[in-house]
Amino acid sequence: MASNVPMRNLLSLVQNRSLKTSNTSSPSPLTVQYLLSSSVLHFESAHSVSQKLQIDEGDLQNPHYVIGFLKAHDFKDAHIAKLIHKWPAVLHCKVEHNLKPKFEYFIENGFVGEILPELIVSNPDVLRRALDSRIIPCFELLKSVLGCSEKAASAFKRCSVSMMSAMEPNIDLLIKEGVPVDRIAKLIMLQPRTIQQKHQRMVYAVKALKGFGNRFKDYRFYTCS
């Protein structure tokens, strides 16, 4: 495993033109070195990630701030390595405008300790979604059905934020069809993505179940008569 490279050495490498490559398809040696030194990635992982991500060799500050911010919020090296491997573009996120407001909201709503790194690593999609228009409405909806932030946090970890727009009409449909709210809450806790499927699929599923139930009642009537 490669040894860690101090930041001052990385900055000196930026000035060394011999490290720059004219082949854009090959990862920059500086990028690989930076990933090795900053996120405790093994060489194979750093090489793989660097092929998907171009770090501006003249500006290493933003990736450095991102990693420092994550470490300040209980992210271990293993968390950071896994997050970068799953979504390399996290190193391009702006701390003040993207990460900080979302982390503050999550912490205020029960994502504390290990829960926060678990959320981000398991579902990096939350960092790509708008806080005001996507994340907050989704979380508030979960909380209104489940009754508390702790349960909402547990369900949110296993939800797809990109599919949240279907959740509210699906919940409204189930309530309209007479499904008790506590049953809906149980479904969200056990299988949150079931309630996130496309609305038309949910409509079809409800109709199919109602049809099956009617046939079952007819069968019981004729066999008992």
Short mmCIF file of C-alpha atoms in Angstrom, two decimals:
data_model
loop_
_atom_site.label_atom_id
_atom_site.label_comp_id
_atom_site.label_asym_id
_atom_site.label_seq_id
_atom_site.Cartn_x
_atom_site.Cartn_y
_atom_site.Cartn_z
CA MET A 1 0.00 0.00 0.00
CA ALA A 2 1.34 3.46 -0.90
CA SER A 3 2.47 5.71 1.90
CA ASN A 4 0.67 8.96 2.59
CA VAL A 5 1.91 12.03 0.69
CA PRO A 6 1.93 15.31 2.68
CA MET A 7 -0.05 18.19 1.19
CA ARG A 8 3.07 20.33 0.81
CA ASN A 9 4.57 17.64 -1.43
CA LEU A 10 1.40 17.54 -3.50
CA LEU A 11 1.54 21.28 -4.04
CA SER A 12 5.12 21.00 -5.20
CA LEU A 13 4.07 18.27 -7.60
CA VAL A 14 1.62 20.70 -9.20
CA GLN A 15 4.57 22.83 -10.26
CA ASN A 16 6.36 19.87 -11.79
CA ARG A 17 5.27 19.82 -15.43
CA SER A 18 6.75 16.41 -15.97
CA LEU A 19 3.90 14.90 -13.97
CA LYS A 20 1.30 16.25 -16.39
CA THR A 21 0.18 13.94 -19.15
CA SER A 22 -0.98 14.73 -22.66
CA ASN A 23 -3.12 11.58 -22.76
CA THR A 24 -6.49 12.66 -21.34
CA SER A 25 -7.68 9.07 -21.10
CA SER A 26 -4.98 8.24 -18.54
CA PRO A 27 -5.37 9.32 -14.93
CA SER A 28 -3.07 12.08 -13.75
CA PRO A 29 -0.29 10.85 -11.42
CA LEU A 30 -1.09 13.80 -9.17
CA THR A 31 -4.76 12.79 -8.98
CA VAL A 32 -3.82 9.26 -7.96
CA GLN A 33 -1.33 10.54 -5.39
CA TYR A 34 -3.91 12.95 -3.99
CA LEU A 35 -6.54 10.25 -3.61
CA LEU A 36 -4.02 7.95 -1.95
CA SER A 37 -2.89 10.59 0.51
CA SER A 38 -6.25 12.15 1.34
CA SER A 39 -8.78 9.36 1.41
CA VAL A 40 -6.83 6.22 2.30
CA LEU A 41 -7.77 4.53 -0.94
CA HIS A 42 -5.67 1.60 -2.07
CA PHE A 43 -3.80 2.14 -5.32
CA GLU A 44 -6.28 0.11 -7.40
CA SER A 45 -9.23 2.09 -6.05
CA ALA A 46 -7.46 5.44 -6.44
CA HIS A 47 -6.54 4.60 -10.02
CA SER A 48 -10.14 3.53 -10.79
CA VAL A 49 -11.65 6.65 -9.21
CA SER A 50 -9.18 8.96 -10.93
CA GLN A 51 -10.35 7.67 -14.30
CA LYS A 52 -13.86 8.92 -13.48
CA LEU A 53 -12.85 12.22 -11.90
CA GLN A 54 -10.66 15.07 -13.07
CA ILE A 55 -9.21 17.09 -10.20
CA ASP A 56 -7.88 20.50 -11.18
CA GLU A 57 -4.20 20.19 -10.41
CA GLY A 58 -4.00 23.94 -9.88
CA ASP A 59 -6.66 23.85 -7.16
CA LEU A 60 -6.54 21.05 -4.62
CA GLN A 61 -8.23 23.14 -1.94
CA ASN A 62 -11.83 22.09 -2.61
CA PRO A 63 -11.21 18.31 -2.37
CA HIS A 64 -9.14 19.02 0.73
CA TYR A 65 -12.02 21.03 2.29
CA VAL A 66 -14.54 18.31 1.43
CA ILE A 67 -12.49 15.58 3.08
CA GLY A 68 -11.83 17.77 6.12
CA PHE A 69 -15.53 18.58 6.42
CA LEU A 70 -16.49 14.90 6.28
CA LYS A 71 -13.92 13.99 8.94
CA ALA A 72 -15.28 16.75 11.17
CA HIS A 73 -18.69 15.01 10.98
CA ASP A 74 -17.61 11.58 12.22
CA PHE A 75 -16.70 10.14 8.82
CA LYS A 76 -13.95 7.56 9.25
CA ASP A 77 -11.37 6.92 6.55
CA ALA A 78 -13.33 3.84 5.47
CA HIS A 79 -16.51 5.94 5.08
CA ILE A 80 -14.71 8.54 2.97
CA ALA A 81 -12.99 5.95 0.80
CA LYS A 82 -16.28 4.17 0.13
CA LEU A 83 -18.12 7.42 -0.61
CA ILE A 84 -15.46 8.58 -3.07
CA HIS A 85 -15.45 5.18 -4.74
CA LYS A 86 -19.26 5.24 -5.13
CA TRP A 87 -19.51 8.91 -6.14
CA PRO A 88 -16.14 10.50 -6.98
CA ALA A 89 -17.79 13.84 -7.78
CA VAL A 90 -18.31 14.40 -4.05
CA LEU A 91 -14.82 15.95 -4.13
CA HIS A 92 -16.24 18.69 -6.36
CA CYS A 93 -19.07 19.57 -3.94
CA LYS A 94 -18.98 23.05 -2.46
CA VAL A 95 -18.87 22.78 1.31
CA GLU A 96 -20.64 26.04 2.15
CA HIS A 97 -23.36 25.90 -0.51
CA ASN A 98 -24.01 22.15 -0.76
CA LEU A 99 -22.69 20.00 2.06
CA LYS A 100 -23.03 22.28 5.09
CA PRO A 101 -26.75 23.19 4.77
CA LYS A 102 -27.71 19.55 4.15
CA PHE A 103 -25.60 18.22 7.01
CA GLU A 104 -27.07 20.82 9.37
CA TYR A 105 -30.59 19.82 8.38
CA PHE A 106 -29.87 16.11 8.83
CA ILE A 107 -28.27 16.65 12.24
CA GLU A 108 -31.21 18.76 13.40
CA ASN A 109 -33.54 15.92 12.44
CA GLY A 110 -31.91 12.99 14.17
CA PHE A 111 -29.01 11.97 11.94
CA VAL A 112 -26.36 12.04 14.65
CA GLY A 113 -23.27 9.96 15.32
CA GLU A 114 -22.79 7.00 12.99
CA ILE A 115 -26.23 7.51 11.41
CA LEU A 116 -25.08 10.49 9.33
CA PRO A 117 -22.10 8.74 7.64
CA GLU A 118 -24.28 5.67 7.10
CA LEU A 119 -26.91 7.81 5.34
CA ILE A 120 -24.47 9.58 3.04
CA VAL A 121 -22.39 6.51 2.18
CA SER A 122 -25.40 4.26 1.55
CA ASN A 123 -27.30 6.92 -0.39
CA PRO A 124 -24.95 9.56 -1.93
CA ASP A 125 -27.89 10.65 -4.08
CA VAL A 126 -28.98 12.97 -1.25
CA LEU A 127 -25.98 15.19 -1.98
CA ARG A 128 -27.13 15.65 -5.58
CA ARG A 129 -30.67 16.72 -4.66
CA ALA A 130 -31.88 20.19 -3.72
CA LEU A 131 -32.42 20.66 0.00
CA ASP A 132 -35.48 22.92 -0.11
CA SER A 133 -37.38 21.36 -3.02
CA ARG A 134 -36.54 17.67 -2.61
CA ILE A 135 -34.94 16.61 0.69
CA ILE A 136 -37.01 18.65 3.16
CA PRO A 137 -40.44 17.84 1.63
CA CYS A 138 -39.50 14.16 1.50
CA PHE A 139 -38.36 14.03 5.12
CA GLU A 140 -41.32 16.03 6.38
CA LEU A 141 -43.71 13.68 4.58
CA LEU A 142 -42.06 10.65 6.17
CA LYS A 143 -42.20 12.31 9.57
CA SER A 144 -45.90 13.16 9.18
CA VAL A 145 -46.75 9.53 8.46
CA LEU A 146 -44.30 7.83 10.83
CA GLY A 147 -44.85 10.23 13.71
CA CYS A 148 -41.28 11.14 14.74
CA SER A 149 -37.89 12.16 13.38
CA GLU A 150 -36.17 8.98 14.56
CA LYS A 151 -38.42 6.69 12.50
CA ALA A 152 -38.31 9.09 9.57
CA ALA A 153 -34.50 9.05 9.70
CA SER A 154 -34.47 5.26 9.69
CA ALA A 155 -36.75 5.10 6.63
CA PHE A 156 -35.00 7.96 4.84
CA LYS A 157 -31.71 6.02 4.82
CA ARG A 158 -33.32 3.37 2.62
CA CYS A 159 -35.30 5.70 0.37
CA SER A 160 -34.36 6.96 -3.06
CA VAL A 161 -34.64 10.75 -3.05
CA SER A 162 -34.92 10.75 -6.84
CA MET A 163 -38.16 8.74 -6.53
CA MET A 164 -39.70 10.73 -3.71
CA SER A 165 -42.16 12.57 -5.96
CA ALA A 166 -44.28 9.41 -6.20
CA MET A 167 -44.51 8.86 -2.46
CA GLU A 168 -47.15 11.48 -1.58
CA PRO A 169 -49.71 10.49 -4.28
CA ASN A 170 -49.18 6.82 -3.43
CA ILE A 171 -49.84 7.47 0.26
CA ASP A 172 -52.93 9.51 -0.63
CA LEU A 173 -54.15 6.63 -2.81
CA LEU A 174 -53.76 4.08 -0.05
CA ILE A 175 -55.56 6.30 2.45
CA LYS A 176 -58.37 6.88 -0.06
CA GLU A 177 -58.68 3.11 -0.47
CA GLY A 178 -59.13 2.71 3.28
CA VAL A 179 -55.67 1.50 4.29
CA PRO A 180 -55.05 2.60 7.90
CA VAL A 181 -52.20 5.08 8.40
CA ASP A 182 -50.46 2.74 10.85
CA ARG A 183 -50.35 0.05 8.14
CA ILE A 184 -48.89 2.54 5.67
CA ALA A 185 -46.33 3.54 8.29
CA LYS A 186 -45.37 -0.10 8.79
CA LEU A 187 -44.97 -0.57 5.04
CA ILE A 188 -42.70 2.48 4.83
CA MET A 189 -40.56 1.24 7.73
CA LEU A 190 -40.20 -2.29 6.35
CA GLN A 191 -40.09 -1.61 2.61
CA PRO A 192 -39.83 2.14 1.94
CA ARG A 193 -39.13 1.72 -1.78
CA THR A 194 -42.44 -0.08 -2.26
CA ILE A 195 -44.27 3.17 -1.57
CA GLN A 196 -41.98 5.01 -4.03
CA GLN A 197 -42.82 3.09 -7.17
CA LYS A 198 -44.44 4.95 -10.06
CA HIS A 199 -47.96 6.06 -9.24
CA GLN A 200 -49.52 4.21 -12.17
CA ARG A 201 -47.93 0.98 -10.99
CA MET A 202 -49.35 1.56 -7.51
CA VAL A 203 -52.80 2.22 -8.99
CA TYR A 204 -52.57 -1.02 -10.97
CA ALA A 205 -51.41 -2.98 -7.91
CA VAL A 206 -54.26 -1.64 -5.76
CA LYS A 207 -56.85 -2.52 -8.44
CA ALA A 208 -55.37 -6.00 -8.80
CA LEU A 209 -55.50 -6.60 -5.05
CA LYS A 210 -59.08 -5.33 -4.86
CA GLY A 211 -60.04 -7.63 -7.72
CA PHE A 212 -58.38 -10.57 -6.01
CA GLY A 213 -60.19 -9.74 -2.78
CA ASN A 214 -63.57 -9.61 -4.53
CA ARG A 215 -62.96 -12.95 -6.23
CA PHE A 216 -61.99 -14.46 -2.88
CA LYS A 217 -65.21 -13.17 -1.29
CA ASP A 218 -67.27 -14.57 -4.19
CA TYR A 219 -65.52 -17.93 -3.80
CA ARG A 220 -66.31 -18.04 -0.08
CA PHE A 221 -69.98 -17.12 -0.79
CA TYR A 222 -70.50 -19.92 -3.34
CA THR A 223 -68.65 -22.60 -1.33
CA CYS A 224 -70.58 -21.75 1.82
CA SER A 225 -74.01 -21.57 0.17
#
